[in-house]
Coordinates of C-alpha atoms in Angstrom, one line a residue:
M1 CA -25.3 32.5 1.5
P2 CA -25.5 36.3 1.8
R3 CA -23.7 37.8 4.9
S4 CA -25.8 39.5 7.3
S5 CA -24.9 43.2 7.9
P6 CA -23.4 43.9 11.2
R7 CA -25.6 45.5 13.9
A8 CA -25.2 49.2 14.4
P9 CA -23.9 50.1 17.8
L10 CA -26.2 51.5 20.5
R11 CA -26.1 55.4 20.6
F12 CA -24.3 56.8 23.6
S13 CA -27.7 58.2 24.9
T14 CA -29.3 54.8 24.9
Q15 CA -26.1 53.4 26.6
T16 CA -26.5 56.0 29.2
L17 CA -30.3 55.1 29.8
L18 CA -29.6 51.3 30.0
L19 CA -26.6 52.0 32.4
Q20 CA -28.8 54.2 34.7
L21 CA -31.6 51.8 34.6
G22 CA -29.2 48.9 35.9
V23 CA -27.5 51.3 38.4
V24 CA -31.0 52.2 39.9
L25 CA -32.1 48.5 39.6
L26 CA -28.6 47.4 41.6
V27 CA -29.2 50.4 44.4
V28 CA -32.9 49.2 45.0
L29 CA -32.0 45.5 44.9
L30 CA -28.9 46.2 47.5
S31 CA -31.0 48.6 49.6
A32 CA -33.8 45.9 50.1
A33 CA -31.3 43.2 50.8
V34 CA -29.5 45.5 53.2
H35 CA -32.9 46.4 54.9
A36 CA -33.9 42.7 55.0
W37 CA -30.8 41.6 56.6
L38 CA -31.1 44.5 59.2
T39 CA -34.5 43.3 60.1
Y40 CA -33.5 39.8 60.2
D41 CA -30.5 40.6 62.5
R42 CA -32.9 42.7 64.6
V43 CA -35.4 40.1 65.0
G44 CA -32.6 37.6 66.0
R45 CA -31.4 39.9 68.4
E46 CA -34.8 40.2 69.9
A47 CA -35.0 36.6 70.1
E48 CA -31.8 36.1 71.9
N49 CA -32.8 38.9 74.4
Q50 CA -36.2 37.3 75.0
A51 CA -34.4 33.7 75.4
L52 CA -31.9 35.4 77.9
T53 CA -34.9 36.6 79.9
L54 CA -36.5 33.4 80.1
A55 CA -33.5 31.5 80.9
R56 CA -32.9 33.8 83.8
T57 CA -36.5 33.3 85.0
V58 CA -36.1 29.5 85.0
A59 CA -32.6 29.6 86.3
S60 CA -33.6 31.9 89.3
D61 CA -36.6 29.7 90.3
P62 CA -35.9 28.4 93.7
S63 CA -37.4 24.8 93.2
V64 CA -35.3 24.6 89.8
R65 CA -32.2 25.6 91.8
A66 CA -32.9 23.1 94.5
D67 CA -33.9 20.2 92.2
V68 CA -30.8 20.7 90.1
L69 CA -28.7 20.7 93.2
D70 CA -30.1 17.4 94.4
I71 CA -29.5 15.5 91.2
S72 CA -26.0 17.1 91.0
Q73 CA -25.4 15.5 94.4
Q74 CA -26.4 12.3 93.7
A75 CA -23.8 9.6 92.4
G76 CA -24.6 9.3 88.7
T77 CA -27.6 10.7 86.6
P78 CA -31.2 9.4 87.0
P79 CA -32.7 7.2 84.3
A80 CA -34.2 9.0 81.5
A81 CA -37.9 7.9 82.6
E82 CA -37.2 9.3 86.3
L83 CA -36.1 12.6 84.7
A84 CA -39.0 12.8 82.4
A85 CA -41.6 12.4 85.1
G86 CA -39.5 14.8 87.5
P87 CA -40.4 18.4 88.4
L88 CA -37.5 19.9 86.3
M89 CA -39.1 18.4 83.0
A90 CA -42.5 19.9 84.0
S91 CA -40.9 23.3 84.8
A92 CA -39.1 23.6 81.7
E93 CA -42.1 22.3 79.4
A94 CA -44.3 24.7 81.2
A95 CA -42.0 27.6 80.5
R96 CA -41.4 26.5 76.9
T97 CA -45.2 26.1 76.2
R98 CA -46.2 29.4 77.8
T99 CA -43.6 31.4 75.8
G100 CA -43.5 29.7 72.5
A101 CA -39.8 28.8 72.8
L102 CA -38.2 26.2 70.6
F103 CA -36.6 24.4 73.6
V104 CA -36.0 25.1 77.4
V105 CA -33.0 22.6 78.4
I106 CA -31.7 22.2 81.7
T107 CA -28.4 20.4 82.7
D108 CA -26.2 19.5 85.6
E109 CA -22.9 20.8 86.4
T110 CA -21.2 18.4 83.7
G111 CA -23.6 19.2 80.8
L112 CA -25.8 16.2 81.0
R113 CA -29.7 17.1 80.0
L114 CA -32.2 17.0 83.0
A115 CA -34.9 18.5 81.0
H116 CA -35.4 18.6 77.1
P117 CA -38.5 18.6 74.9
D118 CA -37.4 15.2 73.5
P119 CA -37.5 12.7 76.6
Q120 CA -35.3 10.4 74.5
R121 CA -32.3 13.0 74.8
L122 CA -32.6 13.3 78.6
G123 CA -29.4 12.0 80.5
E124 CA -27.3 12.9 77.2
R125 CA -24.8 15.6 76.8
V126 CA -26.0 18.8 75.2
S127 CA -25.2 19.3 71.6
T128 CA -23.5 22.6 72.2
D129 CA -20.7 23.7 74.3
P130 CA -22.0 24.7 77.8
S131 CA -18.5 25.5 79.2
E132 CA -19.1 29.4 79.5
A133 CA -22.6 29.0 81.4
L134 CA -21.0 26.4 83.7
S135 CA -18.3 28.8 84.4
G136 CA -20.7 31.5 85.7
R137 CA -21.1 33.6 82.6
E138 CA -24.3 34.4 80.7
V139 CA -24.1 34.1 76.8
T140 CA -26.4 34.5 73.9
T141 CA -25.9 32.4 71.0
R142 CA -27.0 31.5 67.3
N143 CA -26.4 27.8 66.3
T144 CA -28.0 24.6 65.2
G145 CA -28.7 22.0 67.6
T146 CA -30.6 18.6 67.7
L147 CA -33.9 20.8 67.3
G148 CA -32.6 23.0 64.3
P149 CA -31.2 26.3 64.0
S150 CA -32.2 28.9 66.9
A151 CA -31.2 32.1 68.6
G152 CA -30.9 31.4 72.2
A153 CA -29.1 32.1 75.5
K154 CA -27.4 30.0 78.2
V155 CA -27.6 31.1 81.9
P156 CA -25.9 29.5 84.9
V157 CA -27.8 27.6 87.9
Y158 CA -26.5 28.3 91.2
A159 CA -27.2 26.4 94.5
P160 CA -29.8 27.7 96.8
G161 CA -28.2 30.4 98.8
G162 CA -24.7 30.0 97.4
S163 CA -22.6 31.0 94.4
T164 CA -21.7 27.5 93.3
V165 CA -22.7 26.7 89.6
V166 CA -24.6 23.5 89.9
G167 CA -25.8 23.5 86.1
E168 CA -27.2 25.8 83.3
V169 CA -30.4 26.7 81.5
S170 CA -30.4 26.7 77.8
V171 CA -33.5 28.4 76.0
G172 CA -33.8 28.9 72.2
Y173 CA -36.1 30.3 69.6
S174 CA -36.3 29.1 66.3
M175 CA -34.7 31.0 63.5
E176 CA -37.4 29.8 61.3
T177 CA -39.8 31.8 63.1
V178 CA -37.5 34.7 63.0
G179 CA -37.5 34.1 59.2
Q180 CA -41.3 34.2 58.9
T181 CA -41.5 37.5 60.9
V182 CA -39.1 39.1 58.3
A183 CA -41.0 37.7 55.6
R184 CA -44.2 39.4 57.0
D185 CA -42.3 42.8 57.1
I186 CA -40.9 42.6 53.7
G187 CA -43.9 43.5 51.9
P188 CA -43.6 47.1 52.6
V189 CA -39.9 47.2 51.6
A190 CA -40.8 45.6 48.4
L191 CA -43.6 48.1 47.4
T192 CA -40.9 51.1 48.5
A193 CA -38.4 49.4 46.3
M194 CA -40.7 49.3 43.2
G195 CA -41.8 52.8 43.7
A196 CA -38.0 53.8 43.8
L197 CA -37.3 51.8 40.7
L198 CA -40.2 53.6 38.9
A199 CA -38.9 56.8 40.0
G200 CA -35.5 56.2 38.7
V201 CA -36.7 54.7 35.3
L202 CA -38.6 58.2 35.0
G203 CA -35.6 60.2 35.8
S204 CA -33.2 58.3 33.3
F205 CA -35.6 58.9 30.5
L206 CA -35.7 62.7 31.4
L207 CA -32.0 62.8 31.5
R208 CA -31.6 61.1 28.4
R209 CA -33.5 63.7 26.6
R210 CA -31.6 66.6 28.2
L211 CA -28.4 65.0 27.2
Q212 CA -29.5 64.6 23.5
R213 CA -30.2 68.4 23.6
L214 CA -27.0 69.5 25.2
T215 CA -24.9 67.4 22.8
L216 CA -26.8 68.4 19.8
G217 CA -27.3 64.4 19.0
L218 CA -23.5 64.1 18.7
E219 CA -21.9 60.9 19.8
P220 CA -19.0 61.2 22.3
E221 CA -16.5 59.9 19.7
E222 CA -17.4 62.6 17.5
I223 CA -17.0 65.4 20.3
S224 CA -13.9 64.1 21.6
T225 CA -12.2 64.4 17.9
L226 CA -12.6 68.1 18.2
V227 CA -9.9 68.3 21.2
H228 CA -8.1 65.0 20.8
D229 CA -5.1 66.4 19.1
Q230 CA -4.7 69.3 21.4
V231 CA -4.8 66.9 24.6
A232 CA -2.4 64.6 22.8
V233 CA 0.2 67.1 22.2
L234 CA -0.2 69.0 25.6
Q235 CA -0.4 66.0 28.1
G236 CA 1.5 63.4 26.1
V237 CA 5.0 65.0 26.6
D238 CA 7.3 65.3 29.6
D239 CA 8.2 68.9 29.0
G240 CA 6.2 71.7 30.8
V241 CA 4.0 73.7 28.3
I242 CA 2.7 77.3 29.3
G243 CA 0.6 79.1 26.8
V244 CA 0.2 82.8 27.1
S245 CA -2.2 84.5 25.0
A246 CA -1.7 87.8 23.3
D247 CA -3.6 89.9 25.8
G248 CA -1.4 88.4 28.6
R249 CA -3.4 85.6 30.3
I250 CA -2.5 81.9 30.6
T251 CA -4.4 79.7 28.3
V252 CA -2.6 76.4 28.5
F253 CA -0.8 75.0 31.8
N254 CA -0.4 71.4 31.1
A255 CA 0.5 68.6 33.9
A256 CA 4.0 68.6 33.4
A257 CA 4.4 72.2 34.1
Q258 CA 2.1 71.9 37.3
R259 CA 4.5 69.0 38.2
L260 CA 7.7 71.0 37.7
L261 CA 6.6 74.4 39.1
E262 CA 4.4 72.5 41.8
L263 CA 1.5 75.2 40.8
A264 CA -2.0 74.3 39.6
G265 CA -5.1 76.1 38.6
L266 CA -3.5 79.0 36.7
A267 CA -5.5 78.8 33.5
G268 CA -7.1 82.2 33.2
T269 CA -4.7 84.2 35.3
R270 CA -2.8 87.0 34.1
W271 CA 0.7 86.0 33.3
E272 CA 2.2 88.9 35.0
D273 CA 0.4 88.2 38.2
A274 CA 1.0 84.5 38.0
P275 CA 3.3 83.0 40.9
V276 CA 5.8 81.7 38.5
P277 CA 9.6 82.7 38.9
D278 CA 10.5 86.2 37.3
Q279 CA 12.9 84.5 34.8
L280 CA 10.0 83.1 33.1
K281 CA 8.2 86.4 33.0
A282 CA 11.2 88.0 31.7
L283 CA 11.4 85.5 28.5
T284 CA 8.3 86.9 27.3
R285 CA 8.9 90.5 27.7
P286 CA 10.1 92.6 24.7
G287 CA 13.6 92.7 23.7
S288 CA 14.4 89.6 26.0
G289 CA 15.8 87.2 23.4
A290 CA 13.2 84.6 24.3
T291 CA 14.9 82.0 22.1
K292 CA 17.9 81.7 24.5
A293 CA 17.6 78.9 27.1
V294 CA 17.9 79.9 30.6
E295 CA 18.3 78.0 33.8
L296 CA 16.1 78.5 37.1
V297 CA 15.5 76.6 40.2
A298 CA 11.8 76.3 41.0
G299 CA 10.1 73.7 43.1
G300 CA 13.5 72.1 44.1
R301 CA 14.3 71.4 40.6
V302 CA 16.9 72.9 38.1
L303 CA 14.8 73.6 34.9
V304 CA 15.8 75.0 31.4
A305 CA 13.4 77.3 30.0
N306 CA 12.9 79.1 26.8
A307 CA 9.9 80.9 25.0
R308 CA 9.0 81.6 21.4
K309 CA 6.3 83.7 19.9
A310 CA 3.6 82.1 18.4
L311 CA 2.4 83.4 15.1
H312 CA -0.4 82.4 12.7
R313 CA 0.0 84.2 9.4
S314 CA 0.2 87.7 10.6
E315 CA -1.8 87.3 13.7
D316 CA -0.4 87.1 17.1
L317 CA -1.3 84.3 19.1
G318 CA 1.1 85.0 22.4
W319 CA 3.9 83.0 23.8
V320 CA 4.6 79.3 24.4
V321 CA 7.0 78.7 27.1
M322 CA 8.7 75.3 27.1
L323 CA 10.1 73.8 30.6
R324 CA 12.5 70.9 30.8
D325 CA 13.9 69.2 33.8
R326 CA 17.7 68.5 34.2
T327 CA 17.7 68.0 38.0
E328 CA 18.1 64.2 37.8
L329 CA 20.9 64.6 35.3
Q330 CA 22.8 66.9 37.6
Q331 CA 22.2 64.6 40.4
L332 CA 23.3 61.7 38.6
T333 CA 26.5 63.4 37.5
R334 CA 27.4 64.4 40.8
Q335 CA 26.7 61.0 42.1
L336 CA 28.7 59.5 39.5
D337 CA 31.8 61.8 40.1
A338 CA 31.4 61.0 43.7
V339 CA 31.4 56.9 42.8
G340 CA 34.6 57.5 40.8
T341 CA 36.6 59.3 43.4
M342 CA 35.4 56.8 45.9
S343 CA 36.4 53.9 43.9
T344 CA 40.0 55.2 43.3
A345 CA 40.4 55.9 46.9
L346 CA 39.1 52.4 47.9
R347 CA 41.7 51.1 45.3
A348 CA 44.3 52.8 47.0
Q349 CA 43.1 51.7 50.4
R350 CA 43.0 48.0 49.2
H351 CA 46.7 48.3 48.4
E352 CA 47.5 49.9 51.6
F353 CA 45.6 47.4 53.6
A354 CA 47.4 44.6 51.9
N355 CA 51.0 46.2 52.7
Q356 CA 49.7 46.3 56.5
L357 CA 48.7 42.7 56.4
H358 CA 52.4 41.8 55.0
T359 CA 54.0 43.9 57.6
I360 CA 51.9 42.0 60.3
A361 CA 52.7 38.7 58.9
G362 CA 56.3 39.6 58.9
F363 CA 56.4 40.6 62.6
M364 CA 54.5 37.3 63.2
S365 CA 56.8 35.1 61.2
I366 CA 60.3 36.5 62.9
G367 CA 58.4 36.2 66.5
Q368 CA 58.1 39.9 67.2
H369 CA 54.7 39.6 68.7
Q370 CA 54.9 43.0 70.8
Q371 CA 56.0 44.8 67.7
A372 CA 52.9 43.4 65.8
R373 CA 50.5 44.5 68.8
E374 CA 52.1 48.0 68.8
Y375 CA 51.6 48.2 64.9
L376 CA 48.1 47.3 65.2
A377 CA 47.3 49.6 68.2
R378 CA 48.7 52.4 65.8
L379 CA 46.6 51.5 63.0
A380 CA 43.6 51.4 65.1
A381 CA 44.3 54.9 66.4
T382 CA 44.4 56.3 62.7
G383 CA 40.3 55.6 62.4
P384 CA 38.5 53.7 59.8
L385 CA 39.1 56.2 57.0
K386 CA 42.3 56.6 54.8
F387 CA 40.8 59.6 53.1
P388 CA 42.7 63.1 53.0
V389 CA 40.3 64.4 55.6
D390 CA 41.7 65.6 59.0
Q391 CA 39.8 64.2 61.9
A392 CA 37.8 62.1 59.8
E393 CA 37.0 59.7 62.6
L394 CA 34.6 62.1 64.1
L395 CA 32.1 61.1 61.7
Q396 CA 30.5 57.8 62.8
D397 CA 27.9 57.6 60.3
P398 CA 29.3 55.4 57.4
Y399 CA 27.5 57.4 54.7
L400 CA 29.1 60.7 55.9
Q401 CA 32.4 59.1 56.3
A402 CA 32.1 57.9 52.6
F403 CA 30.6 61.0 51.1
V404 CA 32.9 63.5 52.9
G405 CA 36.1 61.2 52.2
A406 CA 35.3 61.3 48.5
K407 CA 34.8 65.1 48.6
G408 CA 38.3 65.2 50.6
V409 CA 39.9 63.2 47.5
E410 CA 38.5 65.8 45.0
A411 CA 39.5 68.6 47.1
D412 CA 43.1 67.3 47.6
E413 CA 43.4 67.0 43.7
R414 CA 42.8 70.8 43.6
G415 CA 45.1 71.5 46.5
V416 CA 42.6 72.0 49.1
A417 CA 42.7 70.2 52.6
L418 CA 39.1 69.1 53.7
R419 CA 38.9 68.7 57.4
V420 CA 36.3 68.1 60.0
G421 CA 35.9 70.4 62.8
P422 CA 36.1 69.5 66.4
E423 CA 32.7 70.3 67.3
T424 CA 31.5 67.5 65.0
L425 CA 28.9 65.2 66.7
V426 CA 26.3 62.9 65.0
R427 CA 24.5 60.5 67.1
G428 CA 22.1 59.3 64.6
Q429 CA 22.4 57.5 61.0
V430 CA 21.5 59.6 57.9
T431 CA 18.2 58.4 56.5
D432 CA 18.0 60.8 53.5
A433 CA 20.9 60.2 51.3
Q434 CA 19.3 62.1 48.4
D435 CA 18.9 65.7 50.1
V436 CA 22.0 65.4 52.1
T437 CA 23.9 64.7 49.3
T438 CA 22.7 67.8 47.3
V439 CA 22.8 70.1 50.3
L440 CA 26.2 69.0 51.8
G441 CA 27.9 68.5 48.3
N442 CA 27.0 72.0 46.9
L443 CA 28.2 73.7 50.2
I444 CA 31.5 71.7 49.9
D445 CA 31.9 72.4 46.4
N446 CA 31.3 76.0 46.5
A447 CA 33.7 76.2 49.6
V448 CA 36.3 74.3 47.5
N449 CA 35.8 76.7 44.6
A450 CA 36.3 79.5 47.1
A451 CA 39.5 78.3 48.6
V452 CA 41.1 77.5 45.2
A453 CA 40.2 81.1 44.1
G454 CA 41.3 82.8 47.3
S455 CA 44.5 84.6 48.0
A456 CA 45.6 82.7 51.3
A457 CA 48.5 80.7 51.2
E458 CA 47.0 77.6 53.0
R459 CA 43.7 76.6 51.3
W460 CA 41.4 74.6 53.4
V461 CA 37.7 73.9 53.9
E462 CA 36.4 72.9 57.3
V463 CA 33.1 71.0 57.7
E464 CA 31.1 70.6 61.1
V465 CA 28.3 68.2 61.3
M466 CA 26.0 67.9 64.2
D467 CA 22.5 66.3 64.7
E468 CA 19.7 67.0 67.0
P469 CA 17.9 63.7 67.9
H470 CA 14.0 63.9 67.7
D471 CA 11.4 61.2 68.0
D472 CA 10.3 61.6 64.5
G473 CA 13.6 62.0 62.8
G474 CA 16.8 64.0 64.0
T475 CA 17.7 67.3 62.6
L476 CA 21.1 67.5 60.7
H477 CA 23.1 70.8 61.1
V478 CA 25.9 71.3 58.6
V479 CA 28.4 74.3 58.9
V480 CA 31.0 74.7 56.1
A481 CA 33.9 77.4 56.0
D482 CA 36.7 77.9 53.7
S483 CA 40.0 80.0 53.4
G484 CA 38.8 82.0 50.5
D485 CA 38.4 85.6 50.2
G486 CA 34.7 85.7 51.3
L487 CA 32.0 87.7 49.4
A488 CA 32.7 90.8 47.9
E489 CA 31.9 93.8 50.1
G490 CA 28.4 95.3 50.1
T491 CA 27.0 91.7 48.9
D492 CA 23.5 91.1 50.3
A493 CA 23.3 88.0 52.4
E494 CA 20.0 86.9 50.7
A495 CA 21.4 87.7 47.1
V496 CA 23.8 84.6 47.1
F497 CA 20.8 82.4 47.2
A498 CA 19.3 83.8 44.2
E499 CA 19.2 81.7 40.8
G500 CA 22.3 82.4 38.9
F501 CA 24.4 84.2 41.6
T502 CA 27.9 83.1 41.3
T503 CA 31.5 84.0 42.3
A504 CA 33.3 82.3 39.8
S505 CA 35.8 84.2 37.6
G506 CA 34.7 84.6 34.0
P507 CA 31.5 84.4 32.4
V508 CA 28.8 81.9 33.3
R509 CA 28.4 79.2 30.6
A510 CA 24.6 79.0 29.6
G511 CA 23.2 75.6 30.6
G512 CA 26.4 74.9 32.7
G513 CA 24.6 74.5 36.0
Q514 CA 26.8 77.3 37.7
G515 CA 25.1 79.6 39.9
F516 CA 22.2 77.2 41.2
G517 CA 23.9 75.2 44.0
L518 CA 22.8 77.6 46.9
A519 CA 19.6 78.2 45.6
L520 CA 18.9 74.4 44.9
A521 CA 20.3 73.6 48.5
R522 CA 18.1 76.2 50.3
Q523 CA 14.9 75.2 48.4
L524 CA 15.5 71.5 49.4
A525 CA 16.3 72.3 53.1
R526 CA 13.1 74.9 53.2
R527 CA 11.0 72.1 51.8
R528 CA 12.0 69.8 54.7
G529 CA 11.3 72.6 57.3
G530 CA 14.8 73.7 57.4
D531 CA 17.0 76.4 55.9
V532 CA 20.5 77.2 54.5
R533 CA 21.8 80.7 55.6
L534 CA 24.9 82.7 55.4
L535 CA 26.7 82.9 59.0
D536 CA 29.4 85.1 58.0
P537 CA 30.4 86.8 54.7
G538 CA 34.1 86.4 55.3
S539 CA 36.9 88.9 54.7
R540 CA 39.6 89.4 51.9
G541 CA 42.7 87.2 52.4
G542 CA 40.5 84.6 54.5
P543 CA 39.0 83.2 56.2
G544 CA 36.1 83.1 53.8
A545 CA 32.3 82.8 54.0
V546 CA 30.5 80.5 56.6
F547 CA 27.5 78.8 55.6
M548 CA 25.1 76.6 57.8
A549 CA 22.4 74.2 56.5
T550 CA 19.6 72.9 58.8
L551 CA 17.9 69.6 57.5
P552 CA 15.1 68.1 59.7
G553 CA 14.1 64.7 59.4
T554 CA 17.4 63.5 57.7
T555 CA 18.6 61.2 60.7
M556 CA 17.5 58.3 62.6
G557 CA 17.8 59.5 66.3
I558 CA 20.0 57.3 68.7
R559 CA 20.2 59.0 71.8
N560 CA 23.3 57.9 73.8
P561 CA 23.5 59.2 77.6
G562 CA 27.1 59.5 77.2
H563 CA 26.8 62.4 74.8
P564 CA 25.6 65.9 75.3
E565 CA 22.0 66.5 74.3
K566 CA 20.3 69.4 72.6
G567 CA 21.9 72.1 75.0
H568 CA 25.3 71.2 73.7
T569 CA 24.2 71.3 70.0
D570 CA 22.7 74.7 70.5
A571 CA 25.7 75.9 72.0
A572 CA 27.8 74.7 69.5
L573 CA 25.9 76.2 66.8
K574 CA 26.2 79.7 68.4
D575 CA 30.0 79.3 68.6
V576 CA 30.6 77.7 65.1
A577 CA 30.9 81.2 63.0
G578 CA 33.4 82.6 65.7
K579 CA 35.7 79.6 65.7
E580 CA 35.6 79.3 61.9
K581 CA 36.8 83.0 61.8
D582 CA 39.5 82.3 64.4
A583 CA 40.7 79.4 62.2

């Protein structure tokens, strides 16, 4: 049996036409359905309001109020036959017949029917809850009772001349009548919907013809093949790619470059006028040695960039600038170093703690209880840290304790004493460890390097940390000073924050990450609305430079009435530079 040939897929223009027709049909149907529902709801509300008006009229009739009061005062409920022939039944049926309501029901104060369209239901409790009306509130309802679905209202009946509720009047209009009203109104809606559908069909056919003209009859697959390779190369890599044409305009600026530089919409911009770092522009200038990789800080990231000339045979096509992110690698290296240092310190603490426990156990075993208490008191007075950091107990935040302690171990290995300044006061808890690690770590590392390279006999680094509580997150103020020789005379205060600036002796190793700590710390602080600035450049022979960082939103404020508030912090910050110089 011969196999049937597969059916050819529908052309894109045909698929678009069918999709548009489906969308038009769906929109028309939804619009008609919403209009019908709104009409149904409006008519229902009108029925509720009409029922409420009728119920108020019946409930305010003096004869009805007097008759309901008389029956309520009787012991028990009159027989159904007596109620059917009574005045309440006559009044209710007259109102129902006159207004076309589905029912007009009158009850006593317990919810027993005194008037009902069905005489057999007299004396029975109503099928819907009458408690709200009997408590003195008027309500409108939509529910299903013994006579079918209805939209109605319940109104309390008060005793003549008083405010005591003696019964309630319930009036309802049939929802089936409401549905019939909506059905009469739906005709114009259906005609409008059909007209909209025909207009949509005509518009879809016209759009199909225009689409075929614009695409020259090509299918989308055929068009996408022309640019598929370029998009796959530019957008499928994590490296940033910037293409600069021979006439100096940006022709390619892929998503990775936008993310790394935090810039967008630069395609077509002149390369020399683009808001990119000058180091990138320098790579494309004649005689720049563009194949050499350079490091720069941009958008709070440490980037490695290089540029290559693009040539096709002998034709100059421009430049291709490549960007690679190494921020996470540097941060991971810093964190691993800190973790290793802390692990070593904690192992030493464990042995020391074991020795202390043995000492206490020895005192107890020989009955020297007083000696044991004194020994414990001395241990408690030394604070929770055993890191080589003077006045470490001033740091109440566990994260700052651990981080500064680890840095103290590193500094101690290099012959530098790390200490915490006496003005340190942190009343909150650190909430953004990532930024605090980067900024505080860079400042301490630079200070330790300066202290090691300095000419002072005593090498030290002092850190003062203060926080300023706010409702939306406290601001952390960090001041770092050292015993180094300070900045060279004539050094601009802003030049130290430029990418690549370093005071290290000897040449800077390419790709080594030197000369970017202060620049990265300032960018991170300014991104949060804070800053890193130079308070004092220092002097030859020490003390060295003093830096201060302000990091808003990095602590969770815990106000303590026992501590000074903002005024203390402001005053302390003003005196820090002078105190560090005196040290």
